mmCIF file of C-alpha atoms and ligand atoms in Angstrom:
data_model
loop_
_atom_site.group_PDB
_atom_site.id
_atom_site.type_symbol
_atom_site.label_atom_id
_atom_site.label_comp_id
_atom_site.label_asym_id
_atom_site.label_seq_id
_atom_site.Cartn_x
_atom_site.Cartn_y
_atom_site.Cartn_z
ATOM 1 C CA MET A 963 -17.582 -96.049 -0.037
ATOM 2 C CA SER A 964 -18.482 -96.034 3.645
ATOM 3 C CA ALA A 965 -20.887 -93.580 5.233
ATOM 4 C CA SER A 966 -18.044 -91.766 7.010
ATOM 5 C CA GLN A 967 -15.888 -91.048 3.927
ATOM 6 C CA THR A 968 -15.941 -87.455 2.669
ATOM 7 C CA THR A 969 -16.345 -86.958 -1.071
ATOM 8 C CA ALA A 970 -13.608 -84.748 -2.480
ATOM 9 C CA ILE A 971 -14.424 -81.681 -4.585
ATOM 10 C CA ARG A 972 -12.672 -82.512 -7.854
ATOM 11 C CA HIS A 973 -12.192 -80.870 -11.228
ATOM 12 C CA ASP A 974 -10.131 -83.593 -12.901
ATOM 13 C CA TRP A 975 -12.608 -86.337 -13.708
ATOM 14 C CA THR A 976 -11.756 -88.744 -16.515
ATOM 15 C CA ARG A 977 -14.413 -90.331 -18.731
ATOM 16 C CA ASP A 978 -13.549 -93.808 -17.423
ATOM 17 C CA GLU A 979 -14.036 -92.714 -13.829
ATOM 18 C CA VAL A 980 -17.401 -91.180 -14.637
ATOM 19 C CA LEU A 981 -18.519 -94.245 -16.584
ATOM 20 C CA ALA A 982 -17.428 -96.406 -13.636
ATOM 21 C CA LEU A 983 -19.747 -94.355 -11.401
ATOM 22 C CA PHE A 984 -22.632 -94.872 -13.855
ATOM 23 C CA ASP A 985 -21.965 -98.591 -14.176
ATOM 24 C CA GLN A 986 -22.138 -99.460 -10.474
ATOM 25 C CA PRO A 987 -25.052 -101.534 -9.225
ATOM 26 C CA PHE A 988 -27.996 -99.131 -8.803
ATOM 27 C CA ASN A 989 -28.149 -99.508 -5.020
ATOM 28 C CA ASP A 990 -24.435 -98.845 -4.591
ATOM 29 C CA LEU A 991 -24.675 -95.735 -6.764
ATOM 30 C CA LEU A 992 -27.662 -94.395 -4.837
ATOM 31 C CA PHE A 993 -25.955 -95.089 -1.522
ATOM 32 C CA GLN A 994 -22.847 -93.180 -2.601
ATOM 33 C CA ALA A 995 -24.985 -90.291 -3.851
ATOM 34 C CA GLN A 996 -26.924 -90.190 -0.556
ATOM 35 C CA VAL A 997 -23.754 -90.184 1.522
ATOM 36 C CA THR A 998 -22.371 -87.328 -0.577
ATOM 37 C CA HIS A 999 -25.644 -85.396 -0.433
ATOM 38 C CA ARG A 1000 -25.829 -85.607 3.358
ATOM 39 C CA GLN A 1001 -22.314 -84.220 3.752
ATOM 40 C CA HIS A 1002 -23.376 -80.859 2.357
ATOM 41 C CA PHE A 1003 -27.167 -80.579 2.483
ATOM 42 C CA ASN A 1004 -30.170 -81.369 4.555
ATOM 43 C CA PRO A 1005 -31.520 -84.296 2.460
ATOM 44 C CA ASN A 1006 -35.076 -83.371 3.404
ATOM 45 C CA GLU A 1007 -35.031 -79.916 1.823
ATOM 46 C CA VAL A 1008 -35.652 -78.923 -1.772
ATOM 47 C CA GLN A 1009 -35.112 -75.467 -3.261
ATOM 48 C CA LEU A 1010 -38.060 -73.994 -5.205
ATOM 49 C CA SER A 1011 -37.551 -71.868 -8.335
ATOM 50 C CA THR A 1012 -40.310 -70.372 -10.458
ATOM 51 C CA LEU A 1013 -39.770 -69.967 -14.186
ATOM 52 C CA LEU A 1014 -41.280 -67.338 -16.474
ATOM 53 C CA SER A 1015 -40.869 -66.881 -20.217
ATOM 54 C CA ILE A 1016 -40.288 -63.151 -20.727
ATOM 55 C CA LYS A 1017 -39.901 -63.456 -24.505
ATOM 56 C CA THR A 1018 -41.427 -66.398 -26.295
ATOM 57 C CA GLY A 1019 -40.766 -68.150 -29.612
ATOM 58 C CA ALA A 1020 -39.359 -66.975 -32.974
ATOM 59 C CA CYS A 1021 -35.823 -67.910 -31.950
ATOM 60 C CA PRO A 1022 -33.293 -68.040 -34.812
ATOM 61 C CA GLU A 1023 -31.360 -70.985 -33.319
ATOM 62 C CA ASP A 1024 -31.884 -74.593 -34.422
ATOM 63 C CA CYS A 1025 -31.784 -76.513 -31.092
ATOM 64 C CA LYS A 1026 -33.567 -79.740 -32.106
ATOM 65 C CA TYR A 1027 -35.362 -80.149 -28.780
ATOM 66 C CA CYS A 1028 -36.808 -76.669 -28.601
ATOM 67 C CA PRO A 1029 -40.407 -75.651 -29.274
ATOM 68 C CA GLN A 1030 -39.295 -72.004 -29.514
ATOM 69 C CA SER A 1031 -37.067 -72.323 -32.572
ATOM 70 C CA ALA A 1032 -38.547 -70.457 -35.553
ATOM 71 C CA ARG A 1033 -37.399 -73.361 -37.743
ATOM 72 C CA TYR A 1034 -39.981 -75.841 -36.450
ATOM 73 C CA ASP A 1035 -43.739 -75.618 -36.672
ATOM 74 C CA THR A 1036 -44.860 -76.281 -33.103
ATOM 75 C CA GLY A 1037 -47.928 -74.058 -33.145
ATOM 76 C CA LEU A 1038 -46.415 -71.885 -30.434
ATOM 77 C CA GLU A 1039 -47.632 -68.292 -30.237
ATOM 78 C CA LYS A 1040 -44.722 -65.932 -30.222
ATOM 79 C CA GLU A 1041 -44.677 -63.042 -27.780
ATOM 80 C CA LYS A 1042 -42.349 -60.079 -27.638
ATOM 81 C CA LEU A 1043 -40.457 -58.964 -24.552
ATOM 82 C CA MET A 1044 -42.854 -58.751 -21.605
ATOM 83 C CA ALA A 1045 -43.466 -55.413 -19.899
ATOM 84 C CA VAL A 1046 -41.564 -54.995 -16.624
ATOM 85 C CA GLU A 1047 -44.831 -54.479 -14.668
ATOM 86 C CA GLN A 1048 -46.191 -57.829 -15.823
ATOM 87 C CA VAL A 1049 -42.970 -59.599 -14.858
ATOM 88 C CA ILE A 1050 -43.250 -58.099 -11.366
ATOM 89 C CA GLU A 1051 -46.862 -59.275 -11.036
ATOM 90 C CA GLU A 1052 -45.756 -62.808 -11.917
ATOM 91 C CA ALA A 1053 -42.857 -62.618 -9.464
ATOM 92 C CA LYS A 1054 -45.181 -61.471 -6.661
ATOM 93 C CA ALA A 1055 -47.496 -64.409 -7.401
ATOM 94 C CA ALA A 1056 -44.508 -66.798 -7.344
ATOM 95 C CA LYS A 1057 -43.415 -65.398 -3.992
ATOM 96 C CA GLU A 1058 -46.927 -65.928 -2.661
ATOM 97 C CA THR A 1059 -46.789 -69.633 -3.447
ATOM 98 C CA GLY A 1060 -43.471 -69.942 -1.578
ATOM 99 C CA ALA A 1061 -40.811 -69.867 -4.328
ATOM 100 C CA THR A 1062 -37.484 -68.286 -3.348
ATOM 101 C CA ARG A 1063 -35.950 -67.845 -6.784
ATOM 102 C CA PHE A 1064 -37.475 -66.273 -9.875
ATOM 103 C CA CYS A 1065 -35.985 -67.368 -13.220
ATOM 104 C CA MET A 1066 -36.687 -65.400 -16.360
ATOM 105 C CA GLY A 1067 -36.060 -66.965 -19.775
ATOM 106 C CA ALA A 1068 -35.963 -65.437 -23.246
ATOM 107 C CA ALA A 1069 -35.977 -67.171 -26.638
ATOM 108 C CA TRP A 1070 -32.928 -65.294 -27.870
ATOM 109 C CA ARG A 1071 -29.655 -66.387 -29.423
ATOM 110 C CA SER A 1072 -28.223 -63.571 -27.308
ATOM 111 C CA PRO A 1073 -29.706 -60.340 -25.971
ATOM 112 C CA LYS A 1074 -29.379 -57.175 -28.044
ATOM 113 C CA ASP A 1075 -27.670 -54.279 -26.297
ATOM 114 C CA LYS A 1076 -30.925 -52.292 -26.520
ATOM 115 C CA ASP A 1077 -32.737 -55.032 -24.515
ATOM 116 C CA LEU A 1078 -30.312 -54.934 -21.637
ATOM 117 C CA PRO A 1079 -31.716 -51.899 -19.762
ATOM 118 C CA TYR A 1080 -35.174 -53.540 -19.725
ATOM 119 C CA VAL A 1081 -34.010 -56.874 -18.415
ATOM 120 C CA ALA A 1082 -31.738 -55.128 -15.894
ATOM 121 C CA GLU A 1083 -34.805 -53.277 -14.611
ATOM 122 C CA MET A 1084 -36.643 -56.601 -14.249
ATOM 123 C CA VAL A 1085 -33.751 -57.896 -12.140
ATOM 124 C CA ARG A 1086 -33.753 -54.817 -9.887
ATOM 125 C CA GLU A 1087 -37.498 -54.953 -9.305
ATOM 126 C CA VAL A 1088 -37.696 -58.708 -8.659
ATOM 127 C CA LYS A 1089 -34.803 -58.402 -6.211
ATOM 128 C CA ALA A 1090 -36.652 -55.616 -4.444
ATOM 129 C CA LEU A 1091 -39.385 -58.182 -3.672
ATOM 130 C CA GLY A 1092 -36.789 -60.156 -1.715
ATOM 131 C CA MET A 1093 -36.426 -62.996 -4.227
ATOM 132 C CA GLU A 1094 -33.276 -64.430 -5.739
ATOM 133 C CA THR A 1095 -33.044 -63.769 -9.463
ATOM 134 C CA CYS A 1096 -31.946 -65.909 -12.371
ATOM 135 C CA MET A 1097 -31.993 -65.225 -16.103
ATOM 136 C CA THR A 1098 -31.403 -67.269 -19.219
ATOM 137 C CA LEU A 1099 -31.140 -65.083 -22.297
ATOM 138 C CA GLY A 1100 -28.691 -66.969 -24.525
ATOM 139 C CA MET A 1101 -25.055 -66.094 -25.139
ATOM 140 C CA LEU A 1102 -23.627 -63.135 -23.207
ATOM 141 C CA LYS A 1103 -20.727 -60.864 -24.009
ATOM 142 C CA GLU A 1104 -18.475 -59.821 -21.150
ATOM 143 C CA GLU A 1105 -20.016 -56.308 -20.882
ATOM 144 C CA GLN A 1106 -23.558 -57.704 -20.961
ATOM 145 C CA ALA A 1107 -22.762 -60.131 -18.148
ATOM 146 C CA GLN A 1108 -21.324 -57.234 -16.159
ATOM 147 C CA MET A 1109 -24.465 -55.121 -16.690
ATOM 148 C CA LEU A 1110 -26.647 -57.941 -15.382
ATOM 149 C CA ALA A 1111 -24.358 -58.504 -12.410
ATOM 150 C CA ASP A 1112 -24.446 -54.765 -11.655
ATOM 151 C CA ALA A 1113 -28.246 -54.869 -11.676
ATOM 152 C CA GLY A 1114 -27.979 -57.550 -8.954
ATOM 153 C CA LEU A 1115 -28.646 -60.723 -10.963
ATOM 154 C CA ASP A 1116 -27.779 -63.676 -8.711
ATOM 155 C CA TYR A 1117 -27.680 -66.577 -11.224
ATOM 156 C CA TYR A 1118 -27.295 -66.907 -14.969
ATOM 157 C CA ASN A 1119 -28.529 -70.119 -16.597
ATOM 158 C CA HIS A 1120 -26.771 -71.338 -19.705
ATOM 159 C CA ASN A 1121 -26.773 -75.056 -20.401
ATOM 160 C CA LEU A 1122 -24.120 -77.131 -22.128
ATOM 161 C CA ASP A 1123 -27.038 -79.404 -23.060
ATOM 162 C CA THR A 1124 -25.019 -82.573 -23.879
ATOM 163 C CA SER A 1125 -21.484 -83.898 -24.408
ATOM 164 C CA PRO A 1126 -19.147 -82.082 -26.831
ATOM 165 C CA GLU A 1127 -19.227 -85.224 -29.025
ATOM 166 C CA TYR A 1128 -23.037 -85.387 -29.338
ATOM 167 C CA TYR A 1129 -23.576 -81.629 -29.456
ATOM 168 C CA GLY A 1130 -23.389 -81.368 -33.272
ATOM 169 C CA GLU A 1131 -26.374 -83.747 -33.578
ATOM 170 C CA ILE A 1132 -28.521 -81.292 -31.639
ATOM 171 C CA ILE A 1133 -27.433 -77.723 -32.441
ATOM 172 C CA THR A 1134 -25.504 -76.294 -35.369
ATOM 173 C CA THR A 1135 -26.032 -72.544 -34.960
ATOM 174 C CA ARG A 1136 -23.667 -72.062 -32.012
ATOM 175 C CA THR A 1137 -20.675 -74.041 -30.808
ATOM 176 C CA TYR A 1138 -19.823 -75.758 -27.545
ATOM 177 C CA GLU A 1139 -16.992 -73.252 -27.234
ATOM 178 C CA ASP A 1140 -19.526 -70.372 -27.471
ATOM 179 C CA ARG A 1141 -21.375 -71.877 -24.528
ATOM 180 C CA LEU A 1142 -18.223 -72.284 -22.453
ATOM 181 C CA ASN A 1143 -17.297 -68.663 -23.226
ATOM 182 C CA THR A 1144 -20.644 -67.434 -21.933
ATOM 183 C CA LEU A 1145 -20.177 -69.429 -18.731
ATOM 184 C CA GLY A 1146 -16.726 -67.841 -18.400
ATOM 185 C CA ASN A 1147 -18.188 -64.346 -18.848
ATOM 186 C CA VAL A 1148 -20.843 -65.036 -16.217
ATOM 187 C CA ARG A 1149 -18.177 -66.131 -13.729
ATOM 188 C CA LYS A 1150 -15.947 -63.176 -14.541
ATOM 189 C CA ALA A 1151 -18.834 -60.827 -13.770
ATOM 190 C CA GLY A 1152 -19.185 -62.483 -10.345
ATOM 191 C CA MET A 1153 -22.579 -64.133 -10.836
ATOM 192 C CA LYS A 1154 -23.490 -67.656 -9.785
ATOM 193 C CA VAL A 1155 -23.627 -70.185 -12.596
ATOM 194 C CA CYS A 1156 -26.593 -72.398 -13.374
ATOM 195 C CA ALA A 1157 -25.545 -74.916 -16.034
ATOM 196 C CA GLY A 1158 -26.716 -78.399 -16.888
ATOM 197 C CA GLY A 1159 -28.216 -80.250 -19.789
ATOM 198 C CA ILE A 1160 -30.892 -82.442 -21.283
ATOM 199 C CA VAL A 1161 -31.040 -86.225 -21.314
ATOM 200 C CA GLY A 1162 -33.252 -88.467 -23.417
ATOM 201 C CA MET A 1163 -32.231 -86.895 -26.740
ATOM 202 C CA GLY A 1164 -30.913 -90.194 -28.160
ATOM 203 C CA GLU A 1165 -27.462 -89.711 -26.644
ATOM 204 C CA GLY A 1166 -25.534 -92.614 -25.122
ATOM 205 C CA GLU A 1167 -24.394 -93.086 -21.536
ATOM 206 C CA LYS A 1168 -20.938 -91.906 -22.579
ATOM 207 C CA ASP A 1169 -22.542 -88.590 -23.615
ATOM 208 C CA ARG A 1170 -24.327 -88.199 -20.309
ATOM 209 C CA ALA A 1171 -20.967 -88.918 -18.665
ATOM 210 C CA GLY A 1172 -19.303 -86.430 -21.048
ATOM 211 C CA LEU A 1173 -21.786 -83.684 -20.137
ATOM 212 C CA LEU A 1174 -21.272 -84.171 -16.395
ATOM 213 C CA MET A 1175 -17.523 -84.308 -16.902
ATOM 214 C CA GLN A 1176 -17.574 -80.943 -18.690
ATOM 215 C CA LEU A 1177 -19.627 -79.373 -15.901
ATOM 216 C CA ALA A 1178 -17.599 -80.839 -13.037
ATOM 217 C CA ASN A 1179 -14.249 -80.048 -14.671
ATOM 218 C CA LEU A 1180 -15.048 -76.329 -14.970
ATOM 219 C CA PRO A 1181 -12.684 -74.265 -12.767
ATOM 220 C CA GLN A 1182 -15.594 -73.886 -10.326
ATOM 221 C CA HIS A 1183 -18.656 -76.145 -10.193
ATOM 222 C CA PRO A 1184 -21.901 -74.474 -11.261
ATOM 223 C CA GLU A 1185 -23.860 -73.613 -8.100
ATOM 224 C CA SER A 1186 -26.955 -74.971 -9.788
ATOM 225 C CA VAL A 1187 -27.070 -77.966 -12.164
ATOM 226 C CA PRO A 1188 -30.395 -78.482 -13.947
ATOM 227 C CA ILE A 1189 -30.906 -81.988 -15.330
ATOM 228 C CA ASN A 1190 -33.739 -81.776 -17.850
ATOM 229 C CA MET A 1191 -35.531 -84.805 -19.223
ATOM 230 C CA LEU A 1192 -36.386 -84.039 -22.842
ATOM 231 C CA VAL A 1193 -39.933 -82.701 -23.178
ATOM 232 C CA LYS A 1194 -41.004 -84.048 -26.550
ATOM 233 C CA VAL A 1195 -42.888 -81.304 -28.347
ATOM 234 C CA ALA A 1196 -44.784 -82.098 -31.561
ATOM 235 C CA GLY A 1197 -43.137 -80.423 -34.537
ATOM 236 C CA THR A 1198 -39.593 -80.495 -33.139
ATOM 237 C CA PRO A 1199 -37.125 -82.920 -34.743
ATOM 238 C CA LEU A 1200 -36.926 -84.899 -31.470
ATOM 239 C CA ASP A 1201 -40.649 -85.355 -30.941
ATOM 240 C CA GLN A 1202 -40.535 -89.089 -31.741
ATOM 241 C CA GLN A 1203 -37.461 -89.767 -29.607
ATOM 242 C CA GLN A 1204 -37.551 -92.999 -27.611
ATOM 243 C CA ASP A 1205 -38.000 -92.598 -23.836
ATOM 244 C CA LEU A 1206 -34.870 -92.813 -21.731
ATOM 245 C CA ASP A 1207 -34.945 -95.652 -19.200
ATOM 246 C CA THR A 1208 -36.103 -94.310 -15.823
ATOM 247 C CA PHE A 1209 -33.174 -95.818 -13.936
ATOM 248 C CA GLU A 1210 -30.704 -94.293 -16.373
ATOM 249 C CA PHE A 1211 -32.232 -90.884 -15.623
ATOM 250 C CA ILE A 1212 -31.908 -91.477 -11.882
ATOM 251 C CA ARG A 1213 -28.328 -92.645 -12.390
ATOM 252 C CA THR A 1214 -27.567 -89.335 -14.155
ATOM 253 C CA ILE A 1215 -28.875 -87.393 -11.146
ATOM 254 C CA ALA A 1216 -26.875 -89.556 -8.735
ATOM 255 C CA VAL A 1217 -23.635 -89.174 -10.700
ATOM 256 C CA ALA A 1218 -24.170 -85.382 -10.913
ATOM 257 C CA ARG A 1219 -24.608 -85.318 -7.119
ATOM 258 C CA ILE A 1220 -21.410 -87.301 -6.534
ATOM 259 C CA MET A 1221 -19.332 -85.231 -8.964
ATOM 260 C CA MET A 1222 -20.616 -81.843 -7.788
ATOM 261 C CA PRO A 1223 -21.249 -82.418 -4.075
ATOM 262 C CA LYS A 1224 -21.964 -78.814 -3.090
ATOM 263 C CA SER A 1225 -24.149 -77.847 -6.080
ATOM 264 C CA HIS A 1226 -27.910 -77.784 -6.107
ATOM 265 C CA VAL A 1227 -28.924 -80.464 -8.621
ATOM 266 C CA ARG A 1228 -32.264 -79.543 -10.145
ATOM 267 C CA LEU A 1229 -34.826 -82.118 -11.197
ATOM 268 C CA SER A 1230 -35.740 -79.815 -14.029
ATOM 269 C CA ALA A 1231 -37.945 -80.189 -17.146
ATOM 270 C CA GLY A 1232 -39.870 -83.422 -17.654
ATOM 271 C CA ARG A 1233 -41.546 -83.808 -14.238
ATOM 272 C CA GLU A 1234 -45.003 -83.679 -15.821
ATOM 273 C CA GLU A 1235 -44.240 -87.095 -17.362
ATOM 274 C CA MET A 1236 -42.776 -88.538 -14.124
ATOM 275 C CA ASN A 1237 -44.825 -90.271 -11.470
ATOM 276 C CA ASP A 1238 -44.400 -89.501 -7.766
ATOM 277 C CA GLU A 1239 -42.215 -92.559 -7.244
ATOM 278 C CA MET A 1240 -39.756 -91.506 -9.933
ATOM 279 C CA GLN A 1241 -39.510 -87.996 -8.493
ATOM 280 C CA ALA A 1242 -38.993 -89.438 -4.996
ATOM 281 C CA MET A 1243 -36.181 -91.588 -6.388
ATOM 282 C CA ALA A 1244 -34.594 -88.481 -7.952
ATOM 283 C CA PHE A 1245 -34.640 -86.801 -4.511
ATOM 284 C CA MET A 1246 -33.084 -89.951 -3.030
ATOM 285 C CA ALA A 1247 -30.371 -89.741 -5.674
ATOM 286 C CA GLY A 1248 -29.526 -86.200 -4.560
ATOM 287 C CA ALA A 1249 -31.745 -83.831 -6.539
ATOM 288 C CA ASN A 1250 -32.560 -80.874 -4.282
ATOM 289 C CA SER A 1251 -34.197 -78.256 -6.450
ATOM 290 C CA ILE A 1252 -37.262 -78.132 -8.715
ATOM 291 C CA PHE A 1253 -39.127 -75.726 -10.950
ATOM 292 C CA TYR A 1254 -42.211 -74.879 -8.946
ATOM 293 C CA CYS A 1255 -44.670 -73.354 -11.418
ATOM 294 C CA GLU A 1256 -47.489 -74.626 -13.598
ATOM 295 C CA LYS A 1257 -45.649 -73.821 -16.796
ATOM 296 C CA LEU A 1258 -41.950 -74.129 -17.582
ATOM 297 C CA LEU A 1259 -41.205 -71.770 -20.469
ATOM 298 C CA THR A 1260 -43.827 -73.044 -22.877
ATOM 299 C CA THR A 1261 -44.727 -76.558 -21.665
ATOM 300 C CA PRO A 1262 -46.718 -77.720 -18.616
ATOM 301 C CA ASN A 1263 -45.225 -78.537 -15.214
ATOM 302 C CA PRO A 1264 -46.998 -80.025 -12.147
ATOM 303 C CA LYS A 1265 -49.338 -77.733 -10.213
ATOM 304 C CA ALA A 1266 -48.091 -76.055 -7.019
ATOM 305 C CA ASN A 1267 -50.717 -77.922 -5.015
ATOM 306 C CA SER A 1268 -49.636 -81.334 -6.219
ATOM 307 C CA ASP A 1269 -45.958 -80.496 -5.663
ATOM 308 C CA MET A 1270 -46.744 -79.410 -2.103
ATOM 309 C CA GLN A 1271 -48.629 -82.644 -1.508
ATOM 310 C CA LEU A 1272 -45.769 -84.731 -2.864
ATOM 311 C CA LEU A 1273 -43.153 -82.923 -0.761
ATOM 312 C CA ASP A 1274 -45.385 -83.217 2.293
ATOM 313 C CA ARG A 1275 -45.848 -86.986 1.788
ATOM 314 C CA LEU A 1276 -42.071 -87.344 1.577
ATOM 315 C CA GLY A 1277 -41.418 -85.177 4.642
ATOM 316 C CA ILE A 1278 -39.468 -82.771 2.453
ATOM 317 C CA THR A 1279 -39.643 -79.073 3.239
ATOM 318 C CA PRO A 1280 -38.880 -76.200 0.883
ATOM 319 C CA GLU A 1281 -35.439 -74.710 1.416
ATOM 320 C CA LYS A 1282 -35.616 -71.297 3.075
ATOM 321 C CA ARG A 1283 -33.932 -68.143 1.947
ATOM 322 C CA HIS A 1284 -31.271 -67.229 4.441
ATOM 323 C CA VAL A 1285 -32.804 -63.866 5.319
ATOM 324 C CA GLU A 1286 -34.906 -63.943 8.485
ATOM 325 C CA GLN A 1287 -37.778 -61.721 7.335
ATOM 326 C CA ASP A 1288 -37.946 -63.365 3.909
ATOM 327 C CA SER A 1289 -38.066 -66.833 5.346
ATOM 328 C CA GLN A 1290 -40.988 -65.934 7.643
ATOM 329 C CA GLU A 1291 -42.933 -64.595 4.674
ATOM 330 C CA GLN A 1292 -42.031 -67.701 2.714
ATOM 331 C CA GLU A 1293 -43.197 -69.967 5.511
ATOM 332 C CA GLU A 1294 -46.595 -68.263 5.588
ATOM 333 C CA ALA A 1295 -46.924 -68.564 1.809
ATOM 334 C CA LEU A 1296 -46.063 -72.254 1.928
ATOM 335 C CA ARG A 1297 -48.508 -72.937 4.739
ATOM 336 C CA LYS A 1298 -51.229 -71.315 2.651
ATOM 337 C CA THR A 1299 -50.387 -73.329 -0.478
ATOM 338 C CA LEU A 1300 -50.306 -76.565 1.489
ATOM 339 C CA ALA A 1301 -53.623 -75.748 3.228
ATOM 340 C CA GLU A 1302 -55.149 -75.160 -0.210
ATOM 341 C CA ALA A 1303 -53.659 -78.421 -1.428
ATOM 342 C CA GLU A 1304 -55.225 -80.245 1.508
ATOM 343 C CA THR A 1305 -58.629 -78.697 0.833
ATOM 344 C CA ASP A 1306 -58.373 -79.674 -2.844
ATOM 345 C CA HIS A 1307 -57.610 -83.177 -1.719
ATOM 346 C CA LEU A 1308 -60.765 -83.254 0.432
ATOM 347 C CA PHE A 1309 -62.880 -82.072 -2.474
ATOM 348 C CA TYR A 1310 -61.309 -84.694 -4.628
ATOM 349 C CA ASN A 1311 -62.188 -87.415 -2.105
ATOM 350 C CA ALA A 1312 -65.677 -86.087 -1.640
ATOM 351 C CA VAL A 1313 -66.639 -86.445 -5.276
ATOM 352 C CA ASN A 1314 -65.086 -89.865 -5.700
HETATM 353 N N1 SAM B 2240 -32.552 -69.142 -25.490
HETATM 354 C C1 SAM B 2240 -31.701 -69.274 -24.385
HETATM 355 C C2 SAM B 2240 -30.695 -70.377 -24.561
HETATM 356 O O1 SAM B 2240 -30.997 -71.352 -25.227
HETATM 357 O O2 SAM B 2240 -29.602 -70.268 -24.021
HETATM 358 C C3 SAM B 2240 -32.437 -69.470 -23.065
HETATM 359 C C4 SAM B 2240 -33.706 -70.287 -23.042
HETATM 360 S S1 SAM B 2240 -33.533 -71.992 -23.464
HETATM 361 C C5 SAM B 2240 -35.194 -72.497 -23.719
HETATM 362 C C6 SAM B 2240 -33.022 -72.726 -21.936
HETATM 363 C C7 SAM B 2240 -32.800 -74.209 -21.875
HETATM 364 O O3 SAM B 2240 -34.034 -74.897 -21.828
HETATM 365 C C8 SAM B 2240 -32.075 -74.878 -23.021
HETATM 366 O O4 SAM B 2240 -30.702 -74.725 -22.977
HETATM 367 C C9 SAM B 2240 -32.443 -76.334 -22.799
HETATM 368 O O5 SAM B 2240 -31.493 -76.957 -21.977
HETATM 369 C C10 SAM B 2240 -33.795 -76.255 -22.079
HETATM 370 N N2 SAM B 2240 -34.874 -76.792 -22.937
HETATM 371 C C11 SAM B 2240 -35.438 -76.196 -23.999
HETATM 372 N N3 SAM B 2240 -36.368 -76.975 -24.578
HETATM 373 C C12 SAM B 2240 -36.395 -78.124 -23.859
HETATM 374 C C13 SAM B 2240 -37.137 -79.329 -23.957
HETATM 375 N N4 SAM B 2240 -38.018 -79.532 -24.939
HETATM 376 N N5 SAM B 2240 -36.926 -80.286 -23.045
HETATM 377 C C14 SAM B 2240 -36.022 -80.106 -22.054
HETATM 378 N N6 SAM B 2240 -35.285 -78.986 -21.908
HETATM 379 C C15 SAM B 2240 -35.458 -78.010 -22.802
HETATM 380 C C1 DTB B 2241 -33.348 -75.311 -17.699
HETATM 381 O O1 DTB B 2241 -32.327 -76.022 -17.586
HETATM 382 N N1 DTB B 2241 -34.554 -75.767 -17.948
HETATM 383 C C2 DTB B 2241 -35.510 -74.697 -18.048
HETATM 384 C C3 DTB B 2241 -34.641 -73.460 -17.700
HETATM 385 N N2 DTB B 2241 -33.335 -73.995 -17.605
HETATM 386 C C4 DTB B 2241 -34.740 -72.249 -18.489
HETATM 387 C C5 DTB B 2241 -36.243 -74.665 -19.347
HETATM 388 C C6 DTB B 2241 -36.993 -75.907 -19.650
HETATM 389 C C7 DTB B 2241 -37.778 -75.698 -20.904
HETATM 390 C C8 DTB B 2241 -38.658 -76.852 -21.239
HETATM 391 C C9 DTB B 2241 -39.403 -76.624 -22.506
HETATM 392 C C10 DTB B 2241 -40.342 -75.447 -22.464
HETATM 393 O O2 DTB B 2241 -41.151 -75.318 -21.536
HETATM 394 O O3 DTB B 2241 -40.329 -74.653 -23.422
HETATM 395 FE FE1 SF4 B 2242 -33.593 -70.591 -28.994
HETATM 396 FE FE2 SF4 B 2242 -32.833 -71.214 -26.533
HETATM 397 FE FE3 SF4 B 2242 -34.717 -72.661 -27.821
HETATM 398 FE FE4 SF4 B 2242 -32.202 -72.830 -28.632
HETATM 399 S S1 SF4 B 2242 -33.005 -73.446 -26.616
HETATM 400 S S2 SF4 B 2242 -34.009 -72.557 -29.943
HETATM 401 S S3 SF4 B 2242 -31.502 -70.754 -28.256
HETATM 402 S S4 SF4 B 2242 -34.885 -70.555 -27.172
#
């Protein structure tokens, strides 16, 4: 493709077309992804989301990658649903480091109706701080999705995880169809969809293509597409999984960018194991969102200071919220975090 061609928004991808994207020479693929990215986004901006586990562990599902499944002994301490006040404290802290979106995750198969008023209250109070809200609570019925939308929830995260063909190797306690139904209920309720998957679970390239095909062929592209690199947690069935080739991971990001040109593609779990160069390559391939918090749900993520330093070295700035007052507050918070990062850096130099 040439730099002046516009990438079409399509919902009719075939597996062969997607595999042909994957199989291009690496430089050609990255060029195409960059051209697409620049048509819809400032390539030097990355959106920052903070993640918080509001209910941890003891999950009845059998997702083979997950440290929170009750079926695997991962040594994780389970915690019941967090009090609303504590969630708000965490959200305030996230806002102070410059995050614009606050994502709350629960280790549930699906929320119980009695839980809904509590989580709806969390949404209302986090929104009142001026942050965007996202939740991931498992499968949702139509009425539950509507209750969350009525409380003001902006995004609902529910991943397809992998291709329909590989899915049965990873999860047996809910079907692919169940997941698609939840995404449908989220859309029907008028919320934005955050849906992606995990790579590095032993799947083949055709499965990575199959996952992206499912996402891009939805009636509307998810606004947010998290691409997680498997975090191998001791005690889970996938803890000995072989590493996915770095370039194959970057190719997955690039193909996601090309297929869903207007979506935020999130360089999601797995950054703790990636060096700066690999993350920079993911941004070059079109990733424009990260989890900005020291812990994902239960596993570590890079520190805010080191993320700020990396973005600063790359000349990347955090994406602003499009509300004037909020973005001024955010700018101040970011300046503070970066100043702290720079001081840390000096201390580091001084002792070496
Ligand atoms: N329990 C809810 C559900 O599964 O829908 C919400 C929380 S669940 C932990 C959210 C997502 O985190 C999963 O769908 C999966 O994509 C991702 N995830 C969980 N464990 C992971 C791991 N070890 N590595 C990478 N991603 C992981
Ligand atoms: C998503 O796609 N990745 C996040 C979020 N959505 C909820 C979760 C990553 C979890 C990684 C393993 C853990 O920390 O427990
Ligand atoms: Fe439970 Fe979600 Fe983990 Fe699956 S991914 S075991 S549903 S917490």
